[in-house]
Amino acid sequence: MARRRSLPKRSPRTLLVTAAALAAAVAASVIGVNTVTDGQRSAVAAAEQPAQDGVVGEAAAGTASPAAKPEHKEPPTPIKEIPKDDPARGLVYTGLTPAPKEDPCVGVYRVSDAALCTHGPDAPPAGVDIHKNTEPAVAATTPAPAVPGEGDAKPPSASDLLAGQPPVIDAQTGAVVGAPAGQAAAAAPDAVAGAPAGTAAATGDASVVCDGDGTSGNRVQVLYLHAPGQDRFAQYLPSFKKWAADTDAIYNASAGETGGVRHVRYVTGADCTVSVLNVEISAAALHEFGSANDALASQGYNRRDRKYMIFADAQVYCGIGTFNGDERPGQDNRSNFGPSYGRTDSGCWGGSTAAHELGHNLGAVNNSAPHTSKAGHCVDEWDIMCYSDAPYYPKMQTICPDRGHDERLDCNHDDYYNTAPQPGSYLTTHWNIANNQFLIAGGGSKPDPTTSPSPTPTTGPTTSASPSPSTSAKPSPSASPTKPNPTNSPSPTGTPAPTGGPDMTASQITQNSAVLSWPAVASAAGYEIQLNGKPLATVRSTVVRVVQLRPDTAYSFAVAVRDQRGATTKPGRPAAFRTPAAGGGSTGPTAPGKSYLLLNSLTGQSADMWGSSTNDGAVLIGYQRTGYANQRWLFDDAGDGFLRIKSAVSGKCLQVGGRLVAGQYVMQQPCNTAATSQRWKLTAAGSGWTLTADGAPLALGVSSRWYYGGRLLELQQPDAQGYQNWTVQQVS
């Protein structure tokens, strides 16, 4: 992140208090399974995107397309000369090219093979050594999973595998899968599904606002990026979650200054903390911003509906991010789309630097702004986006003298961020990042509007590489608006009874399941889910997963509201869709040279090569569905009806971890045509498929063994349960 003049060392209290206040207002989470939409493609790889499995209903309507090029009221001046590198301060310009006149990036630099734009590297805060490691902000209390061996041969239970998740509803019976007979579907408890005891406490102050199903639509995805052999994910995972929550607290407290509410629309998990993906790229690629972006794009991290908040385990930069510089005020502004990359290196890890780089990704600060630096920043202090930057090094102005505002956006709210700009002002005629569709305007939609988790104080070290504003006279950290928004209508007294249900959205549609979500209704005692016009189940959650759908079949789901008296409204607008066909052949529904996702029919998780690892022996797990390369598989004919299953990220094949016994884990090894332990058979089973190992009648299933938010996959005695059933979905 930028900057600054000499400031005192950051107090750990500033963002801790803000995030804790936010956590107290956040209710239980939604299921964390990823929806796939169209993505921009990198010229380096034209990375495959998962097949469009559909987002239908209200959430899919009205999506704009990005403008062909940025709009500028006055043509920016091209950068004439690249500044000299200053590696000690992270000011490294390798891979950055000054954009010429008429180029979409004019006024800043071109970077990456995809011709993205960037303002360049940000200077570190005064006194910060980018080559000194940032200690964890939250002590990791959950032990790293042990190297797997042969597990317990006892099969898991559906209730264990679905603990902590929103309800899973059987479309044939309306029953809650895994629940005791007659139990109503309820919201997810405040815990990490399947995690060891203590995990929720470790991340208790890192809750963020959830919205919808937690994955569909425009989202900020947090990544931990590292080179082979340098994986510190276990040590820093709680800290990454907290720093992301700190970033959200900055955006919402800043919105409160103009009477609004804004939250970062993160990809979230079942505990309503951000989803953090562990991604490995080469050490050479990690050393340069553009090369790292290209490496990410080659693994599929280049989606148009994603902005990537990257915590890079490197010490090249303090921070650097992509920046479009588009001034148009409408929703077709190029900053309103992905892919965008905002990177913070380990010497500057923290919420403040991540918030700064996200600000660039969202479109701050344009060269036409009243207090622009002409290089992506502003000059009116105190402000998280303002400092005297290269190449013009403008003189700074102190317009907002409270140093606490160095942790807030837009001093005076006239350059880039205002939830209620005055008519005719700059931010009504130019881009206002408060209107960015990667932010939530309001409180989001939570699975259960009647409950909220209690914040847990941070334990362990809380130091940060960022400077500290004074703890006095700082802007209010409240997660609620501090004054009325003149653009909003006044709220009526009391809560009127609903007259109709909310509109339904269906996403993550496979041949036998779908995720349903809808906005919460304040007065609702429950929600009646209707299938093809008939009641199916009543739930308290606003997110459910429906299973036991039939392939190649049309469905229509709607939701009605049940009030406190037991009366039920008319349903809202339905979401209608057709499930994909199952396909099939002599060796299953696969074709040579195509890549596929393996999706568990019970949990919705995807078979995942953990951490995008290329290492021999890396384990196979079931994990939150993302569709990226570590969840893509190629199926090669191994003869006699068997297949070899090859990872798209490593090129290595799945192999049984040891003896052919129930409880044995699965790993990757170099492909070997002579190895029977790499031979697998797909067999049709109900609306999906079972996957069995050569040499024993053992099926691949989801185990009860936790692995960083996912679960190890293992061989199991066949029992026809959903945790042994898979859908095979082609990647387009």
PDB file of C-alpha atoms in Angstrom, residues 288-435:
ATOM      1  CA  GLU A 288       6.671 -10.683 -10.869  1.00  0.00           C
ATOM      2  CA  PHE A 289       3.117  -9.322 -10.826  1.00  0.00           C
ATOM      3  CA  GLY A 290       2.262  -9.936 -14.476  1.00  0.00           C
ATOM      4  CA  SER A 291       3.743 -13.431 -14.537  1.00  0.00           C
ATOM      5  CA  ALA A 292       1.863 -14.331 -11.362  1.00  0.00           C
ATOM      6  CA  ASN A 293      -1.391 -13.100 -12.907  1.00  0.00           C
ATOM      7  CA  ASP A 294      -0.699 -15.170 -16.020  1.00  0.00           C
ATOM      8  CA  ALA A 295       0.019 -18.241 -13.894  1.00  0.00           C
ATOM      9  CA  LEU A 296      -3.245 -17.719 -12.037  1.00  0.00           C
ATOM     10  CA  ALA A 297      -5.125 -17.283 -15.313  1.00  0.00           C
ATOM     11  CA  SER A 298      -3.689 -20.567 -16.584  1.00  0.00           C
ATOM     12  CA  GLN A 299      -5.348 -22.269 -13.599  1.00  0.00           C
ATOM     13  CA  GLY A 300      -8.682 -20.572 -14.291  1.00  0.00           C
ATOM     14  CA  TYR A 301      -8.346 -17.617 -11.912  1.00  0.00           C
ATOM     15  CA  ASN A 302      -9.413 -15.126 -14.560  1.00  0.00           C
ATOM     16  CA  ARG A 303     -13.178 -15.047 -14.224  1.00  0.00           C
ATOM     17  CA  ARG A 304     -15.144 -11.971 -15.172  1.00  0.00           C
ATOM     18  CA  ASP A 305     -17.204 -12.324 -11.994  1.00  0.00           C
ATOM     19  CA  ARG A 306     -14.188 -12.363  -9.679  1.00  0.00           C
ATOM     20  CA  LYS A 307     -11.751  -9.897  -8.196  1.00  0.00           C
ATOM     21  CA  TYR A 308      -8.854 -11.696  -6.533  1.00  0.00           C
ATOM     22  CA  MET A 309      -7.541 -10.460  -3.173  1.00  0.00           C
ATOM     23  CA  ILE A 310      -4.100 -12.060  -3.058  1.00  0.00           C
ATOM     24  CA  PHE A 311      -1.922 -12.604   0.003  1.00  0.00           C
ATOM     25  CA  ALA A 312       1.341 -13.519  -1.738  1.00  0.00           C
ATOM     26  CA  ASP A 313       4.046 -15.332   0.225  1.00  0.00           C
ATOM     27  CA  ALA A 314       6.793 -13.250  -1.340  1.00  0.00           C
ATOM     28  CA  GLN A 315       8.723 -10.081  -0.546  1.00  0.00           C
ATOM     29  CA  VAL A 316       8.900  -8.334  -3.902  1.00  0.00           C
ATOM     30  CA  TYR A 317       6.260  -5.642  -3.370  1.00  0.00           C
ATOM     31  CA  CYS A 318       4.336  -4.088  -0.540  1.00  0.00           C
ATOM     32  CA  GLY A 319       1.210  -4.022  -2.672  1.00  0.00           C
ATOM     33  CA  ILE A 320       0.207  -3.750  -6.321  1.00  0.00           C
ATOM     34  CA  GLY A 321      -3.128  -4.043  -8.092  1.00  0.00           C
ATOM     35  CA  THR A 322      -4.829  -3.796 -11.444  1.00  0.00           C
ATOM     36  CA  PHE A 323      -6.661  -0.543 -12.180  1.00  0.00           C
ATOM     37  CA  ASN A 324      -8.878   0.261 -15.174  1.00  0.00           C
ATOM     38  CA  GLY A 325      -9.115   4.051 -14.886  1.00  0.00           C
ATOM     39  CA  ASP A 326     -12.617   4.142 -16.393  1.00  0.00           C
ATOM     40  CA  GLU A 327     -14.567   7.314 -15.508  1.00  0.00           C
ATOM     41  CA  ARG A 328     -18.027   6.452 -16.885  1.00  0.00           C
ATOM     42  CA  PRO A 329     -20.641   6.442 -14.102  1.00  0.00           C
ATOM     43  CA  GLY A 330     -22.785   3.552 -15.350  1.00  0.00           C
ATOM     44  CA  GLN A 331     -22.773  -0.141 -14.544  1.00  0.00           C
ATOM     45  CA  ASP A 332     -20.866  -0.898 -17.760  1.00  0.00           C
ATOM     46  CA  ASN A 333     -17.767   0.699 -16.191  1.00  0.00           C
ATOM     47  CA  ARG A 334     -14.830  -1.647 -16.724  1.00  0.00           C
ATOM     48  CA  SER A 335     -13.977  -1.519 -13.010  1.00  0.00           C
ATOM     49  CA  ASN A 336     -17.347  -3.164 -12.400  1.00  0.00           C
ATOM     50  CA  PHE A 337     -16.036  -6.465 -13.813  1.00  0.00           C
ATOM     51  CA  GLY A 338     -13.214  -8.921 -13.365  1.00  0.00           C
ATOM     52  CA  PRO A 339     -10.769 -10.360 -13.527  1.00  0.00           C
ATOM     53  CA  SER A 340      -8.877  -8.008 -11.232  1.00  0.00           C
ATOM     54  CA  TYR A 341      -5.857  -8.796  -9.092  1.00  0.00           C
ATOM     55  CA  GLY A 342      -4.920  -6.989  -5.878  1.00  0.00           C
ATOM     56  CA  ARG A 343      -1.718  -8.355  -4.371  1.00  0.00           C
ATOM     57  CA  THR A 344      -0.235  -7.819  -0.902  1.00  0.00           C
ATOM     58  CA  ASP A 345       3.174  -9.354  -0.168  1.00  0.00           C
ATOM     59  CA  SER A 346       4.082 -10.807   3.219  1.00  0.00           C
ATOM     60  CA  GLY A 347       5.922  -7.762   4.582  1.00  0.00           C
ATOM     61  CA  CYS A 348       2.691  -5.738   4.325  1.00  0.00           C
ATOM     62  CA  TRP A 349       0.066  -8.385   5.096  1.00  0.00           C
ATOM     63  CA  GLY A 350      -2.940  -6.826   6.809  1.00  0.00           C
ATOM     64  CA  GLY A 351      -6.395  -5.434   6.202  1.00  0.00           C
ATOM     65  CA  SER A 352      -5.265  -1.916   5.329  1.00  0.00           C
ATOM     66  CA  THR A 353      -3.021  -2.838   2.412  1.00  0.00           C
ATOM     67  CA  ALA A 354      -5.580  -5.303   1.079  1.00  0.00           C
ATOM     68  CA  ALA A 355      -8.260  -2.584   1.284  1.00  0.00           C
ATOM     69  CA  HIS A 356      -6.017  -0.199  -0.658  1.00  0.00           C
ATOM     70  CA  GLU A 357      -5.370  -2.667  -3.485  1.00  0.00           C
ATOM     71  CA  LEU A 358      -9.049  -3.612  -3.615  1.00  0.00           C
ATOM     72  CA  GLY A 359      -9.783   0.105  -3.969  1.00  0.00           C
ATOM     73  CA  HIS A 360      -7.749   0.134  -7.186  1.00  0.00           C
ATOM     74  CA  ASN A 361      -9.560  -2.992  -8.415  1.00  0.00           C
ATOM     75  CA  LEU A 362     -12.910  -1.293  -7.762  1.00  0.00           C
ATOM     76  CA  GLY A 363     -11.866   1.817  -9.707  1.00  0.00           C
ATOM     77  CA  ALA A 364     -10.102   4.273  -7.389  1.00  0.00           C
ATOM     78  CA  VAL A 365      -8.713   6.864  -7.967  1.00  0.00           C
ATOM     79  CA  ASN A 366      -9.432   8.236 -11.455  1.00  0.00           C
ATOM     80  CA  ASN A 367      -7.257  10.922 -13.014  1.00  0.00           C
ATOM     81  CA  SER A 368     -10.201  13.321 -13.276  1.00  0.00           C
ATOM     82  CA  ALA A 369     -11.010  13.249  -9.544  1.00  0.00           C
ATOM     83  CA  PRO A 370     -10.907  16.643  -7.791  1.00  0.00           C
ATOM     84  CA  HIS A 371      -7.889  15.616  -5.693  1.00  0.00           C
ATOM     85  CA  THR A 372      -6.191  13.186  -8.070  1.00  0.00           C
ATOM     86  CA  SER A 373      -2.476  12.445  -8.023  1.00  0.00           C
ATOM     87  CA  LYS A 374      -2.767  11.604 -11.762  1.00  0.00           C
ATOM     88  CA  ALA A 375      -1.403   8.132 -11.001  1.00  0.00           C
ATOM     89  CA  GLY A 376      -4.235   6.221  -9.357  1.00  0.00           C
ATOM     90  CA  HIS A 377      -4.176   7.942  -5.972  1.00  0.00           C
ATOM     91  CA  CYS A 378      -5.344  11.146  -4.273  1.00  0.00           C
ATOM     92  CA  VAL A 379      -3.611  14.001  -2.479  1.00  0.00           C
ATOM     93  CA  ASP A 380      -6.079  15.027   0.259  1.00  0.00           C
ATOM     94  CA  GLU A 381      -5.098  13.475   3.571  1.00  0.00           C
ATOM     95  CA  TRP A 382      -5.983  11.558   5.601  1.00  0.00           C
ATOM     96  CA  ASP A 383      -7.249   8.843   3.282  1.00  0.00           C
ATOM     97  CA  ILE A 384      -6.330   5.209   2.693  1.00  0.00           C
ATOM     98  CA  MET A 385      -5.909   5.836  -1.060  1.00  0.00           C
ATOM     99  CA  CYS A 386      -3.882   9.063  -0.835  1.00  0.00           C
ATOM    100  CA  TYR A 387      -0.134   9.612  -1.015  1.00  0.00           C
ATOM    101  CA  SER A 388       2.433  11.440  -3.130  1.00  0.00           C
ATOM    102  CA  ASP A 389       3.201   8.824  -5.754  1.00  0.00           C
ATOM    103  CA  ALA A 390       5.323   8.260  -8.848  1.00  0.00           C
ATOM    104  CA  PRO A 391       5.773   9.630 -11.420  1.00  0.00           C
ATOM    105  CA  TYR A 392       4.597  13.162 -10.493  1.00  0.00           C
ATOM    106  CA  TYR A 393       5.021  13.203  -6.687  1.00  0.00           C
ATOM    107  CA  PRO A 394       2.348  15.865  -6.113  1.00  0.00           C
ATOM    108  CA  LYS A 395       2.168  18.031  -3.003  1.00  0.00           C
ATOM    109  CA  MET A 396      -0.204  16.675  -0.371  1.00  0.00           C
ATOM    110  CA  GLN A 397      -3.103  18.613   1.193  1.00  0.00           C
ATOM    111  CA  THR A 398      -4.448  18.019   4.688  1.00  0.00           C
ATOM    112  CA  ILE A 399      -8.197  18.408   4.294  1.00  0.00           C
ATOM    113  CA  CYS A 400      -9.232  15.728   6.797  1.00  0.00           C
ATOM    114  CA  PRO A 401      -6.869  16.263   9.760  1.00  0.00           C
ATOM    115  CA  ASP A 402      -8.008  13.235  11.766  1.00  0.00           C
ATOM    116  CA  ARG A 403      -5.270  10.633  11.289  1.00  0.00           C
ATOM    117  CA  GLY A 404      -7.796   7.958  12.073  1.00  0.00           C
ATOM    118  CA  HIS A 405      -9.123   8.549   8.582  1.00  0.00           C
ATOM    119  CA  ASP A 406      -5.991   6.946   7.201  1.00  0.00           C
ATOM    120  CA  GLU A 407      -8.004   3.745   7.727  1.00  0.00           C
ATOM    121  CA  ARG A 408     -11.005   5.092   5.813  1.00  0.00           C
ATOM    122  CA  LEU A 409     -11.913   5.734   2.190  1.00  0.00           C
ATOM    123  CA  ASP A 410     -12.225   9.124   0.494  1.00  0.00           C
ATOM    124  CA  CYS A 411     -11.503  12.126   2.682  1.00  0.00           C
ATOM    125  CA  ASN A 412     -14.487  14.474   2.192  1.00  0.00           C
ATOM    126  CA  HIS A 413     -16.150  11.810  -0.008  1.00  0.00           C
ATOM    127  CA  ASP A 414     -15.746  13.767  -3.217  1.00  0.00           C
ATOM    128  CA  ASP A 415     -13.162  11.774  -5.193  1.00  0.00           C
ATOM    129  CA  TYR A 416     -14.188   8.111  -5.434  1.00  0.00           C
ATOM    130  CA  TYR A 417     -16.484   6.781  -2.641  1.00  0.00           C
ATOM    131  CA  ASN A 418     -19.812   8.223  -1.527  1.00  0.00           C
ATOM    132  CA  THR A 419     -23.049   6.326  -0.881  1.00  0.00           C
ATOM    133  CA  ALA A 420     -25.164   9.492  -1.274  1.00  0.00           C
ATOM    134  CA  PRO A 421     -23.452  12.039  -3.562  1.00  0.00           C
ATOM    135  CA  GLN A 422     -25.191  15.355  -4.108  1.00  0.00           C
ATOM    136  CA  PRO A 423     -26.955  15.760  -7.476  1.00  0.00           C
ATOM    137  CA  GLY A 424     -24.627  17.295 -10.037  1.00  0.00           C
ATOM    138  CA  SER A 425     -21.495  16.535  -8.016  1.00  0.00           C
ATOM    139  CA  TYR A 426     -18.420  14.829  -9.467  1.00  0.00           C
ATOM    140  CA  LEU A 427     -19.446  11.388  -8.194  1.00  0.00           C
ATOM    141  CA  THR A 428     -22.828  11.551  -9.928  1.00  0.00           C
ATOM    142  CA  THR A 429     -21.215  12.241 -13.307  1.00  0.00           C
ATOM    143  CA  HIS A 430     -18.132  10.035 -12.890  1.00  0.00           C
ATOM    144  CA  TRP A 431     -17.410   6.570 -11.529  1.00  0.00           C
ATOM    145  CA  ASN A 432     -18.245   6.098  -7.857  1.00  0.00           C
ATOM    146  CA  ILE A 433     -16.849   2.863  -6.433  1.00  0.00           C
ATOM    147  CA  ALA A 434     -19.682   2.791  -3.878  1.00  0.00           C
ATOM    148  CA  ASN A 435     -21.789   1.660  -6.865  1.00  0.00           C
TER     149      ASN A 435
END
